[in-house]
């Protein structure tokens, strides 16, 4: 008995050392996150040289702490010890990070970082001058470097699968491909049917020019209505809206354009979804994987659920339109039905991903996914990207870019070397529909709650089923725990076919 007690105490001491170490690593990363937020939101324009050094230093410290022999020794000891489920989960998550980071030579990490840093201004200039050839050599270099990176991590695996796992480690690439293939196969005919429809939605409901200060006041109104915790958050503007932070400080940014009131509102609701997830993580597990969010598919599911299933629903507009009209008197004659139609119109000529509607958005993602997968596999040469991009847009969306700036140069992701990121946007939307359906199975129809501006039940369900678990479960296990089913596109496809079939009076939907 005494020996067992001594071993238990030793395990406890070792785990405490492990937790102290990973909390320190997490704090370094969170400090870097605040610096990145500051850079995007309030940093003076000429602060970049110092900020780059600051972020580089924090990145190096974090890498050194994670890959140190001490971390490896702690992991090895704990993996052979008897631990509780939550402790095992924390060890699993850190082990995965440790193995990946120790597999890649530091020189390669630095070369990728330097190439990416230099790629951004090259991409920016190429986009401004509509000249893909300027960016092509840099893109080719990044593709080569990321192939090498993937080979170091797992030389026997599909390199694109290795890169995809940087963003979604537990949903395998086969699952992502299966879901995206279904979206392509079933959304293209639905979009074609919508374009053939004679129905004219009230697309000009929010036409006009709207003051930035008044738009900000409305953004605060909608955050209030949804239950944003201002004691642990704030609202600011950024060129590209984002949310970042921890369960103690989860900030929202949005942007305002005087002729796009609806865009700023939906963007704010989207970022609320991200921040709301972060704020729902358990306080007591801060700094450990149990207090960190699951990966990008789950995070995107939270933003898409609030943006689309709540913010684009007719009950939401029945509840919130009077608030909009109070801020903007010129909209006092708009009806909830008109607002709903405007929020859900399907564009027939949009080339830009970030301006896409809820439905066609996913074909923008499918196109990027197919191209970057072929780039990494070597089945597509960089020089052929513009033509393939334009052909796919014509085939899937019926539009053809006239310039590279509105075509293959529109996104920043490839200049960061972020191959494998794009699929998580669509996977998150698919998961949002599955989670919303499961919530309604448990809680009943949510329309009346939304119509009354009551979001506590839905948010409580998300807290219990998703947020409180942090990284305790892998993504597939978390989905099954929350919904009782494996990850599936059935609910998303059922949702969009029903919604848009009714909006556009489609007989076959």
CSV table of C-alpha atoms in Angstrom, one decimal:
chain,number,residue,atom,x,y,z
A,1,UNK,CA,0.0,0.0,0.0
A,2,UNK,CA,2.8,2.4,0.9
A,3,UNK,CA,4.5,1.7,-2.4
A,4,UNK,CA,1.3,2.3,-4.3
A,5,UNK,CA,0.8,5.6,-2.5
A,6,UNK,CA,4.4,6.7,-3.2
A,7,UNK,CA,4.0,5.9,-6.9
A,8,UNK,CA,0.7,7.8,-7.0
A,9,UNK,CA,2.4,10.8,-5.4
A,10,UNK,CA,5.3,10.5,-7.9
A,11,UNK,CA,2.8,10.5,-10.8
A,12,UNK,CA,1.1,13.5,-9.4
A,13,UNK,CA,4.3,15.4,-9.0
A,14,UNK,CA,5.4,14.5,-12.6
A,15,UNK,CA,2.0,15.6,-14.0
A,16,UNK,CA,2.2,18.9,-12.0
A,17,UNK,CA,5.6,19.5,-13.6
A,18,UNK,CA,4.2,18.7,-17.0
A,19,UNK,CA,1.2,21.0,-16.5
A,20,UNK,CA,3.4,23.8,-15.3
A,21,UNK,CA,5.5,23.5,-18.4
A,22,UNK,CA,2.7,23.4,-20.9
A,23,UNK,CA,1.0,26.3,-19.2
A,24,UNK,CA,4.1,28.3,-19.6
A,25,UNK,CA,4.3,27.5,-23.3
A,26,UNK,CA,0.6,28.4,-23.6
A,27,UNK,CA,1.2,31.8,-21.9
A,28,UNK,CA,4.0,32.6,-24.3
A,29,UNK,CA,1.7,31.8,-27.2
A,30,UNK,CA,-1.2,33.8,-25.7
A,31,UNK,CA,1.2,36.8,-25.3
A,32,UNK,CA,2.1,36.5,-29.0
A,33,UNK,CA,-1.6,36.4,-29.8
A,34,UNK,CA,-2.1,39.8,-28.0
A,35,UNK,CA,0.8,41.3,-30.0
A,36,UNK,CA,-0.8,40.0,-33.3
A,37,UNK,CA,-4.1,41.5,-32.3
A,38,UNK,CA,-2.4,44.8,-31.5
A,39,UNK,CA,-0.6,44.7,-34.9
A,40,UNK,CA,-3.9,44.2,-36.8
A,41,UNK,CA,-6.0,46.7,-34.8
A,42,UNK,CA,-4.0,49.6,-33.2
A,43,UNK,CA,-0.3,49.3,-33.9
A,44,UNK,CA,1.3,52.3,-35.7
A,45,UNK,CA,2.0,51.7,-39.3
A,46,UNK,CA,5.7,51.8,-38.8
A,47,UNK,CA,5.8,49.4,-35.9
A,48,UNK,CA,6.3,46.3,-38.0
A,49,UNK,CA,10.1,45.9,-37.7
A,50,UNK,CA,10.1,45.8,-33.9
A,51,UNK,CA,6.9,43.7,-33.8
A,52,UNK,CA,8.3,41.1,-36.2
A,53,UNK,CA,11.3,40.7,-33.8
A,54,UNK,CA,9.1,40.5,-30.8
A,55,UNK,CA,6.9,37.8,-32.3
A,56,UNK,CA,9.9,35.9,-33.6
A,57,UNK,CA,11.4,35.9,-30.1
A,58,UNK,CA,8.2,34.6,-28.5
A,59,UNK,CA,7.9,31.9,-31.2
A,60,UNK,CA,11.5,30.8,-30.6
A,61,UNK,CA,10.9,30.6,-26.8
A,62,UNK,CA,7.7,28.5,-27.3
A,63,UNK,CA,9.5,26.2,-29.7
A,64,UNK,CA,12.5,25.7,-27.4
A,65,UNK,CA,10.2,24.9,-24.4
A,66,UNK,CA,8.1,22.5,-26.4
A,67,UNK,CA,11.0,20.6,-28.1
A,68,UNK,CA,13.3,20.5,-25.1
A,69,UNK,CA,14.5,17.1,-23.7
A,70,UNK,CA,12.7,17.9,-20.5
A,71,UNK,CA,9.3,17.9,-22.3
A,72,UNK,CA,10.1,14.6,-24.0
A,73,UNK,CA,11.1,13.0,-20.7
A,74,UNK,CA,7.9,14.2,-19.0
A,75,UNK,CA,5.8,12.8,-21.9
A,76,UNK,CA,7.6,9.5,-21.9
A,77,UNK,CA,7.1,9.1,-18.1
A,78,UNK,CA,3.4,10.1,-18.2
A,79,UNK,CA,2.6,7.8,-21.1
A,80,UNK,CA,3.5,4.8,-19.1
A,81,UNK,CA,1.7,6.0,-16.0
A,82,UNK,CA,-1.8,5.4,-14.9
A,83,UNK,CA,-3.6,8.7,-15.5
A,84,UNK,CA,-7.2,9.8,-15.6
A,85,UNK,CA,-9.0,10.4,-18.9
A,86,UNK,CA,-8.5,14.1,-18.9
A,87,UNK,CA,-4.8,13.9,-18.0
A,88,UNK,CA,-4.4,11.3,-20.8
A,89,UNK,CA,-6.0,13.7,-23.2
A,90,UNK,CA,-3.7,16.5,-22.3
A,91,UNK,CA,-0.6,14.3,-22.7
A,92,UNK,CA,-2.0,13.1,-26.1
A,93,UNK,CA,-2.3,16.7,-27.4
A,94,UNK,CA,1.1,17.8,-26.3
A,95,UNK,CA,2.7,14.6,-27.6
A,96,UNK,CA,1.3,15.3,-31.0
A,97,UNK,CA,2.7,18.8,-31.0
A,98,UNK,CA,6.0,17.6,-29.7
A,99,UNK,CA,6.4,14.9,-32.3
A,100,UNK,CA,5.6,17.2,-35.2
A,101,UNK,CA,7.8,20.0,-34.1
A,102,UNK,CA,10.8,17.8,-33.3
A,103,UNK,CA,10.5,16.1,-36.7
A,104,UNK,CA,11.2,19.2,-38.7
A,105,UNK,CA,14.8,20.6,-38.7
A,106,UNK,CA,15.0,24.1,-37.3
A,107,UNK,CA,16.7,25.4,-40.4
A,108,UNK,CA,13.7,24.4,-42.5
A,109,UNK,CA,11.3,26.0,-40.0
A,110,UNK,CA,13.3,29.2,-40.3
A,111,UNK,CA,13.4,29.0,-44.1
A,112,UNK,CA,9.7,28.6,-44.3
A,113,UNK,CA,9.2,31.5,-41.9
A,114,UNK,CA,11.5,33.8,-43.9
A,115,UNK,CA,10.1,32.8,-47.2
A,116,UNK,CA,6.5,33.4,-46.0
A,117,UNK,CA,7.5,36.8,-44.6
A,118,UNK,CA,8.9,37.8,-47.9
A,119,UNK,CA,6.0,36.3,-49.8
A,120,UNK,CA,3.4,38.6,-48.4
A,121,UNK,CA,4.7,41.8,-50.0
A,122,UNK,CA,5.4,39.9,-53.3
A,123,UNK,CA,1.8,38.6,-53.3
A,124,UNK,CA,0.4,42.0,-52.4
A,125,UNK,CA,2.2,43.7,-55.3
A,126,UNK,CA,1.3,40.9,-57.7
A,127,UNK,CA,-2.4,41.3,-56.8
A,128,UNK,CA,-2.3,45.1,-57.1
A,129,UNK,CA,-0.6,44.8,-60.5
A,130,UNK,CA,-2.7,41.8,-61.6
A,131,UNK,CA,0.4,39.8,-62.5
A,132,UNK,CA,0.5,36.2,-61.3
A,133,UNK,CA,3.9,35.7,-62.9
A,134,UNK,CA,5.4,38.0,-60.2
A,135,UNK,CA,4.1,35.7,-57.5
A,136,UNK,CA,4.6,32.4,-59.2
A,137,UNK,CA,8.3,31.8,-58.3
A,138,UNK,CA,7.6,32.5,-54.6
A,139,UNK,CA,4.5,30.2,-54.7
A,140,UNK,CA,6.6,27.5,-56.3
A,141,UNK,CA,9.2,27.9,-53.5
A,142,UNK,CA,6.6,27.6,-50.8
A,143,UNK,CA,5.1,24.5,-52.4
A,144,UNK,CA,8.6,22.9,-52.4
A,145,UNK,CA,9.3,23.9,-48.8
A,146,UNK,CA,5.9,22.6,-47.5
A,147,UNK,CA,6.4,19.3,-49.4
A,148,UNK,CA,9.8,19.0,-47.6
A,149,UNK,CA,8.2,19.9,-44.3
A,150,UNK,CA,5.5,17.2,-44.8
A,151,UNK,CA,8.1,14.6,-45.7
A,152,UNK,CA,10.0,15.2,-42.4
A,153,UNK,CA,6.9,14.6,-40.4
A,154,UNK,CA,5.7,11.5,-42.2
A,155,UNK,CA,7.6,10.4,-45.3
A,156,UNK,CA,5.1,7.6,-46.0
A,157,UNK,CA,2.0,9.8,-46.0
A,158,UNK,CA,0.3,11.9,-48.6
A,159,UNK,CA,2.0,15.2,-48.1
A,160,UNK,CA,-1.2,17.2,-48.5
A,161,UNK,CA,-2.8,15.0,-45.7
A,162,UNK,CA,0.1,15.9,-43.5
A,163,UNK,CA,-0.4,19.7,-44.2
A,164,UNK,CA,-4.1,19.4,-43.7
A,165,UNK,CA,-3.5,17.8,-40.3
A,166,UNK,CA,-1.8,21.0,-39.1
A,167,UNK,CA,-5.3,22.6,-39.1
A,168,UNK,CA,-7.5,19.6,-38.6
A,169,UNK,CA,-5.5,16.8,-36.9
A,170,UNK,CA,-8.2,14.3,-36.2
A,171,UNK,CA,-10.6,14.4,-39.2
A,172,UNK,CA,-8.6,12.6,-41.8
A,173,UNK,CA,-8.2,13.9,-45.4
A,174,UNK,CA,-10.4,11.1,-46.7
A,175,UNK,CA,-13.3,12.3,-44.6
A,176,UNK,CA,-12.7,15.9,-45.8
A,177,UNK,CA,-12.5,14.8,-49.5
A,178,UNK,CA,-15.7,12.8,-49.1
A,179,UNK,CA,-17.6,15.7,-47.6
A,180,UNK,CA,-16.3,18.2,-50.2
A,181,UNK,CA,-17.0,15.9,-53.1
A,182,UNK,CA,-20.6,15.7,-51.9
A,183,UNK,CA,-20.9,19.4,-51.6
A,184,UNK,CA,-19.6,19.8,-55.2
A,185,UNK,CA,-21.9,17.1,-56.5
A,186,UNK,CA,-25.1,18.4,-54.8
A,187,UNK,CA,-24.6,22.1,-54.6
A,188,UNK,CA,-23.8,22.7,-58.3
A,189,UNK,CA,-27.2,21.5,-59.5
A,190,UNK,CA,-29.0,23.4,-56.6
A,191,UNK,CA,-27.2,26.6,-57.6
A,192,UNK,CA,-28.1,26.0,-61.3
A,193,UNK,CA,-31.7,25.6,-60.3
A,194,UNK,CA,-31.7,28.8,-58.3
A,195,UNK,CA,-30.2,30.7,-61.3
A,196,UNK,CA,-33.0,29.4,-63.5
A,197,UNK,CA,-35.6,30.4,-60.9
A,198,UNK,CA,-38.0,33.3,-61.8
A,199,UNK,CA,-38.2,34.3,-58.1
A,200,UNK,CA,-36.9,37.8,-57.3
A,201,UNK,CA,-35.9,38.2,-53.7
A,202,UNK,CA,-35.8,41.6,-52.0
A,203,UNK,CA,-32.1,42.0,-52.5
A,204,UNK,CA,-32.1,45.8,-52.1
A,205,UNK,CA,-33.5,45.9,-48.6
A,206,UNK,CA,-30.3,47.2,-47.1
A,207,UNK,CA,-29.3,49.4,-50.1
A,208,UNK,CA,-27.9,52.8,-49.0
A,209,UNK,CA,-25.1,54.5,-47.3
A,210,UNK,CA,-24.6,54.0,-43.5
A,211,UNK,CA,-22.4,55.9,-41.1
A,212,UNK,CA,-19.5,53.9,-39.6
A,213,UNK,CA,-20.3,55.2,-36.0
A,214,UNK,CA,-23.9,54.1,-36.4
A,215,UNK,CA,-22.9,50.7,-37.8
A,216,UNK,CA,-20.6,50.3,-34.8
A,217,UNK,CA,-23.5,51.1,-32.4
A,218,UNK,CA,-25.6,48.4,-34.2
A,219,UNK,CA,-22.7,45.9,-34.0
A,220,UNK,CA,-22.7,46.5,-30.2
A,221,UNK,CA,-26.5,46.1,-30.2
A,222,UNK,CA,-26.3,42.7,-31.8
A,223,UNK,CA,-23.5,41.5,-29.5
A,224,UNK,CA,-25.6,42.6,-26.6
A,225,UNK,CA,-28.6,40.7,-28.0
A,226,UNK,CA,-26.6,37.5,-28.4
A,227,UNK,CA,-25.1,37.7,-24.9
A,228,UNK,CA,-21.5,38.7,-25.5
A,229,UNK,CA,-19.6,39.0,-22.2
A,230,UNK,CA,-18.2,42.6,-22.3
A,231,UNK,CA,-16.3,41.9,-19.1
A,232,UNK,CA,-14.1,39.5,-21.0
A,233,UNK,CA,-14.2,41.0,-24.5
A,234,UNK,CA,-14.2,44.1,-26.6
A,235,UNK,CA,-15.1,45.2,-30.1
A,236,UNK,CA,-12.7,46.8,-32.5
A,237,UNK,CA,-12.2,47.2,-36.3
A,238,UNK,CA,-9.7,45.4,-38.5
A,239,UNK,CA,-9.2,45.2,-42.3
A,240,UNK,CA,-9.9,41.5,-42.1
A,241,UNK,CA,-12.3,40.7,-39.2
A,242,UNK,CA,-11.1,38.1,-36.7
A,243,UNK,CA,-11.5,37.0,-33.1
A,244,UNK,CA,-8.7,36.0,-30.8
A,245,UNK,CA,-8.0,35.4,-27.1
A,246,UNK,CA,-8.6,33.1,-24.2
A,247,UNK,CA,-11.6,32.3,-22.0
A,248,UNK,CA,-10.6,35.4,-19.9
A,249,UNK,CA,-10.2,37.8,-22.8
A,250,UNK,CA,-11.9,36.9,-26.2
A,251,UNK,CA,-12.0,39.9,-28.5
A,252,UNK,CA,-14.1,40.6,-31.6
A,253,UNK,CA,-13.1,42.7,-34.6
A,254,UNK,CA,-15.3,43.6,-37.5
A,255,UNK,CA,-15.2,46.1,-40.4
A,256,UNK,CA,-17.6,48.7,-41.7
A,257,UNK,CA,-18.3,49.8,-45.3
A,258,UNK,CA,-20.8,52.5,-45.8
A,259,UNK,CA,-22.7,50.6,-48.5
A,260,UNK,CA,-22.6,47.2,-46.8
A,261,UNK,CA,-24.6,47.3,-43.5
A,262,UNK,CA,-25.6,43.7,-43.8
A,263,UNK,CA,-22.0,42.6,-44.4
A,264,UNK,CA,-20.8,44.2,-41.2
A,265,UNK,CA,-23.6,42.8,-39.2
A,266,UNK,CA,-23.1,39.2,-40.4
A,267,UNK,CA,-19.4,39.5,-39.9
A,268,UNK,CA,-19.9,40.7,-36.3
A,269,UNK,CA,-22.2,37.7,-35.6
A,270,UNK,CA,-19.7,35.4,-37.2
A,271,UNK,CA,-16.9,36.6,-35.0
A,272,UNK,CA,-19.2,36.5,-32.0
A,273,UNK,CA,-19.5,32.8,-32.6
A,274,UNK,CA,-15.7,32.3,-32.4
A,275,UNK,CA,-15.4,34.5,-29.3
A,276,UNK,CA,-18.4,32.8,-27.6
A,277,UNK,CA,-16.7,29.4,-28.0
A,278,UNK,CA,-13.5,30.7,-26.6
A,279,UNK,CA,-15.3,32.3,-23.6
A,280,UNK,CA,-17.1,29.0,-23.0
A,281,UNK,CA,-13.8,27.1,-22.3
A,282,UNK,CA,-13.3,26.1,-18.7
A,283,UNK,CA,-11.6,28.8,-16.6
A,284,UNK,CA,-9.9,26.2,-14.3
A,285,UNK,CA,-8.2,24.5,-17.3
A,286,UNK,CA,-6.6,27.7,-18.7
A,287,UNK,CA,-3.2,27.1,-20.1
A,288,UNK,CA,-3.7,23.4,-20.8
A,289,UNK,CA,-5.2,21.5,-23.7
A,290,UNK,CA,-8.3,21.0,-21.6
A,291,UNK,CA,-8.8,24.7,-21.6
A,292,UNK,CA,-8.1,25.2,-25.3
A,293,UNK,CA,-10.4,25.0,-28.2
A,294,UNK,CA,-10.7,22.0,-30.5
A,295,UNK,CA,-9.3,22.6,-34.0
A,296,UNK,CA,-10.5,24.7,-36.9
A,297,UNK,CA,-13.5,22.6,-38.0
A,298,UNK,CA,-15.1,22.9,-34.6
A,299,UNK,CA,-14.2,26.6,-34.2
A,300,UNK,CA,-15.6,27.4,-37.6
A,301,UNK,CA,-18.8,25.4,-36.7
A,302,UNK,CA,-19.4,27.8,-33.9
A,303,UNK,CA,-19.1,31.0,-36.0
A,304,UNK,CA,-21.2,29.5,-38.8
A,305,UNK,CA,-23.9,28.3,-36.5
A,306,UNK,CA,-24.4,31.8,-35.1
A,307,UNK,CA,-24.0,33.6,-38.4
A,308,UNK,CA,-26.1,31.3,-40.6
A,309,UNK,CA,-28.5,29.3,-38.5
A,310,UNK,CA,-29.3,32.2,-36.1
A,311,UNK,CA,-28.3,35.4,-37.8
A,312,UNK,CA,-29.7,34.6,-41.3
A,313,UNK,CA,-32.9,33.1,-40.0
A,314,UNK,CA,-36.3,34.7,-40.4
A,315,UNK,CA,-37.1,34.6,-36.6
A,316,UNK,CA,-33.9,36.5,-36.0
A,317,UNK,CA,-34.9,39.3,-38.3
A,318,UNK,CA,-38.4,39.4,-36.7
A,319,UNK,CA,-36.7,40.0,-33.4
A,320,UNK,CA,-33.8,42.2,-34.5
A,321,UNK,CA,-35.1,44.3,-37.4
A,322,UNK,CA,-36.7,46.9,-35.0
A,323,UNK,CA,-33.3,47.6,-33.5
A,324,UNK,CA,-31.9,48.1,-37.0
A,325,UNK,CA,-34.7,50.5,-37.8
A,326,UNK,CA,-34.1,52.4,-34.6
A,327,UNK,CA,-30.5,53.0,-35.6
A,328,UNK,CA,-31.3,53.6,-39.3
A,329,UNK,CA,-34.6,55.4,-39.8
A,330,UNK,CA,-34.5,54.9,-43.6
A,331,UNK,CA,-35.1,51.1,-42.9
A,332,UNK,CA,-38.2,51.6,-40.9
A,333,UNK,CA,-40.5,50.3,-43.7
A,334,UNK,CA,-38.5,47.2,-44.2
A,335,UNK,CA,-40.2,43.9,-43.3
A,336,UNK,CA,-38.6,40.9,-41.6
A,337,UNK,CA,-39.4,38.8,-44.7
A,338,UNK,CA,-37.5,41.4,-46.9
A,339,UNK,CA,-34.5,41.4,-44.5
A,340,UNK,CA,-34.5,37.6,-44.5
A,341,UNK,CA,-34.5,37.5,-48.3
A,342,UNK,CA,-31.7,40.0,-48.5
A,343,UNK,CA,-29.6,38.1,-46.0
A,344,UNK,CA,-30.0,34.9,-48.0
A,345,UNK,CA,-29.8,35.9,-51.7
A,346,UNK,CA,-27.6,33.7,-53.9
A,347,UNK,CA,-25.3,35.6,-56.2
A,348,UNK,CA,-25.1,34.6,-59.8
A,349,UNK,CA,-21.9,36.4,-60.7
A,350,UNK,CA,-19.6,36.6,-57.6
A,351,UNK,CA,-16.0,35.8,-58.0
A,352,UNK,CA,-14.7,36.7,-54.5
A,353,UNK,CA,-14.8,34.1,-51.7
A,354,UNK,CA,-15.1,36.5,-48.8
A,355,UNK,CA,-18.1,38.2,-50.5
A,356,UNK,CA,-19.9,34.9,-51.3
A,357,UNK,CA,-23.3,33.9,-50.1
A,358,UNK,CA,-23.9,31.0,-47.7
A,359,UNK,CA,-24.5,28.6,-50.5
A,360,UNK,CA,-22.0,29.4,-53.3
A,361,UNK,CA,-19.2,30.0,-50.7
A,362,UNK,CA,-18.5,26.2,-50.6
A,363,UNK,CA,-17.7,26.0,-54.2
A,364,UNK,CA,-15.1,28.7,-53.7
A,365,UNK,CA,-13.6,26.4,-51.1
A,366,UNK,CA,-13.8,23.3,-53.2
A,367,UNK,CA,-11.9,25.0,-56.0
A,368,UNK,CA,-9.1,26.1,-53.7
A,369,UNK,CA,-9.0,22.6,-52.1
A,370,UNK,CA,-8.7,20.9,-55.5
A,371,UNK,CA,-6.0,23.2,-56.7
A,372,UNK,CA,-3.8,23.2,-53.7
A,373,UNK,CA,-4.1,19.4,-53.3
A,374,UNK,CA,-2.9,19.0,-56.9
A,375,UNK,CA,-0.1,21.5,-56.3
A,376,UNK,CA,1.3,19.7,-53.3
A,377,UNK,CA,1.0,16.3,-55.0
A,378,UNK,CA,2.8,17.5,-58.1
A,379,UNK,CA,-0.2,17.0,-60.4
A,380,UNK,CA,-0.5,20.7,-61.2
A,381,UNK,CA,2.4,23.1,-62.1
A,382,UNK,CA,2.3,26.5,-60.5
A,383,UNK,CA,2.4,28.2,-63.9
A,384,UNK,CA,-0.9,26.5,-64.8
A,385,UNK,CA,-2.8,27.7,-61.7
A,386,UNK,CA,-4.6,30.8,-63.3
A,387,UNK,CA,-6.0,28.8,-66.2
A,388,UNK,CA,-7.1,25.9,-64.0
A,389,UNK,CA,-8.6,28.3,-61.5
A,390,UNK,CA,-10.6,30.1,-64.2
A,391,UNK,CA,-11.8,26.9,-65.7
A,392,UNK,CA,-13.1,25.6,-62.4
A,393,UNK,CA,-14.9,28.8,-61.7
A,394,UNK,CA,-16.6,28.6,-65.0
A,395,UNK,CA,-17.5,24.9,-64.5
A,396,UNK,CA,-18.7,25.2,-60.9
A,397,UNK,CA,-20.1,28.7,-60.7
A,398,UNK,CA,-20.8,29.7,-64.2
A,399,UNK,CA,-18.5,32.8,-64.0
A,400,UNK,CA,-15.0,33.3,-65.3
A,401,UNK,CA,-12.5,35.8,-63.8
A,402,UNK,CA,-11.1,38.4,-66.2
A,403,UNK,CA,-8.1,39.1,-64.0
A,404,UNK,CA,-5.8,37.2,-61.7
A,405,UNK,CA,-6.5,39.8,-59.0
A,406,UNK,CA,-10.1,38.7,-58.8
A,407,UNK,CA,-9.1,35.1,-59.5
A,408,UNK,CA,-6.2,33.1,-58.1
A,409,UNK,CA,-4.5,36.1,-56.4
A,410,UNK,CA,-7.5,37.1,-54.2
A,411,UNK,CA,-6.6,35.2,-51.1
A,412,UNK,CA,-3.6,35.7,-48.7
A,413,UNK,CA,-3.4,32.1,-47.5
A,414,UNK,CA,-0.9,30.7,-50.0
A,415,UNK,CA,1.5,33.5,-49.4
A,416,UNK,CA,1.6,32.3,-45.7
A,417,UNK,CA,2.2,28.7,-46.9
A,418,UNK,CA,-1.1,27.8,-45.4
A,419,UNK,CA,-1.9,24.7,-47.6
A,420,UNK,CA,-4.6,22.6,-46.1
A,421,UNK,CA,-6.4,25.5,-44.3
A,422,UNK,CA,-9.2,26.2,-46.8
A,423,UNK,CA,-11.2,22.9,-46.3
A,424,UNK,CA,-11.9,23.7,-42.7
A,425,UNK,CA,-14.1,26.6,-43.7
A,426,UNK,CA,-16.6,24.2,-45.4
A,427,UNK,CA,-16.2,21.4,-42.8
A,428,UNK,CA,-17.1,23.9,-40.1
A,429,UNK,CA,-20.3,24.9,-41.9
A,430,UNK,CA,-21.2,21.2,-42.4
A,431,UNK,CA,-20.6,20.6,-38.7
A,432,UNK,CA,-22.7,23.7,-37.7
A,433,UNK,CA,-25.7,22.2,-39.4
A,434,UNK,CA,-25.2,18.8,-37.6
A,435,UNK,CA,-24.8,20.5,-34.2
A,436,UNK,CA,-27.8,22.8,-34.7
A,437,UNK,CA,-30.0,19.8,-35.6
A,438,UNK,CA,-28.8,17.9,-32.5
A,439,UNK,CA,-29.6,20.9,-30.4
A,440,UNK,CA,-33.1,21.1,-31.7
A,441,UNK,CA,-33.5,17.3,-31.1
A,442,UNK,CA,-32.6,17.9,-27.5
A,443,UNK,CA,-34.3,21.3,-26.9
A,444,UNK,CA,-37.1,21.4,-29.4
A,445,UNK,CA,-37.6,23.9,-32.2
A,446,UNK,CA,-35.5,27.0,-31.5
A,447,UNK,CA,-37.4,29.4,-33.7
A,448,UNK,CA,-39.6,30.8,-30.9
A,449,UNK,CA,-36.5,31.3,-28.7
A,450,UNK,CA,-34.7,33.2,-31.5
A,451,UNK,CA,-37.9,35.2,-32.3
A,452,UNK,CA,-38.0,36.3,-28.6
A,453,UNK,CA,-34.2,37.0,-28.4
A,454,UNK,CA,-33.7,34.2,-26.0
A,455,UNK,CA,-30.4,32.5,-26.6
A,456,UNK,CA,-29.5,31.0,-23.2
A,457,UNK,CA,-30.8,27.5,-24.0
A,458,UNK,CA,-28.9,27.2,-27.3
A,459,UNK,CA,-25.8,28.6,-25.7
A,460,UNK,CA,-26.1,26.4,-22.7
A,461,UNK,CA,-26.4,23.4,-25.0
A,462,UNK,CA,-23.2,24.4,-26.8
A,463,UNK,CA,-21.4,25.0,-23.5
A,464,UNK,CA,-22.3,21.6,-22.3
A,465,UNK,CA,-21.8,19.6,-25.5
A,466,UNK,CA,-18.8,21.4,-27.1
A,467,UNK,CA,-17.2,24.3,-25.2
A,468,UNK,CA,-16.6,22.8,-21.7
A,469,UNK,CA,-14.6,19.8,-23.1
A,470,UNK,CA,-11.7,21.9,-24.6
A,471,UNK,CA,-9.4,19.3,-26.3
A,472,UNK,CA,-10.5,16.4,-24.1
A,473,UNK,CA,-11.9,14.6,-27.1
A,474,UNK,CA,-10.6,14.2,-30.7
A,475,UNK,CA,-12.8,15.9,-33.3
A,476,UNK,CA,-14.7,12.7,-34.3
A,477,UNK,CA,-15.3,11.7,-30.7
A,478,UNK,CA,-16.5,15.2,-29.8
A,479,UNK,CA,-18.9,15.2,-32.7
A,480,UNK,CA,-20.3,11.8,-31.7
A,481,UNK,CA,-20.5,12.8,-28.0
A,482,UNK,CA,-22.5,15.9,-29.0
A,483,UNK,CA,-24.7,14.5,-31.7
A,484,UNK,CA,-24.8,10.7,-31.3
A,485,UNK,CA,-23.6,10.3,-34.9
A,486,UNK,CA,-20.4,10.4,-36.9
A,487,UNK,CA,-19.6,13.5,-38.9
A,488,UNK,CA,-21.9,13.8,-41.9
A,489,UNK,CA,-22.9,16.3,-44.6
A,490,UNK,CA,-26.5,15.1,-44.5
A,491,UNK,CA,-27.8,17.8,-42.2
A,492,UNK,CA,-26.1,20.6,-44.0
A,493,UNK,CA,-27.3,19.5,-47.4
A,494,UNK,CA,-30.8,18.9,-46.0
A,495,UNK,CA,-30.8,22.4,-44.5
A,496,UNK,CA,-29.7,24.3,-47.6
A,497,UNK,CA,-32.0,22.4,-49.9
A,498,UNK,CA,-35.0,23.0,-47.7
A,499,UNK,CA,-34.1,26.7,-47.1
A,500,UNK,CA,-33.2,27.7,-50.6
A,501,UNK,CA,-35.8,25.5,-52.2
A,502,UNK,CA,-38.4,27.4,-50.3
A,503,UNK,CA,-36.8,30.8,-50.9
A,504,UNK,CA,-36.5,30.3,-54.7
A,505,UNK,CA,-39.7,28.1,-55.1
A,506,UNK,CA,-37.8,25.1,-56.5
A,507,UNK,CA,-40.1,22.2,-57.2
A,508,UNK,CA,-37.5,19.5,-56.8
A,509,UNK,CA,-36.2,20.7,-53.5
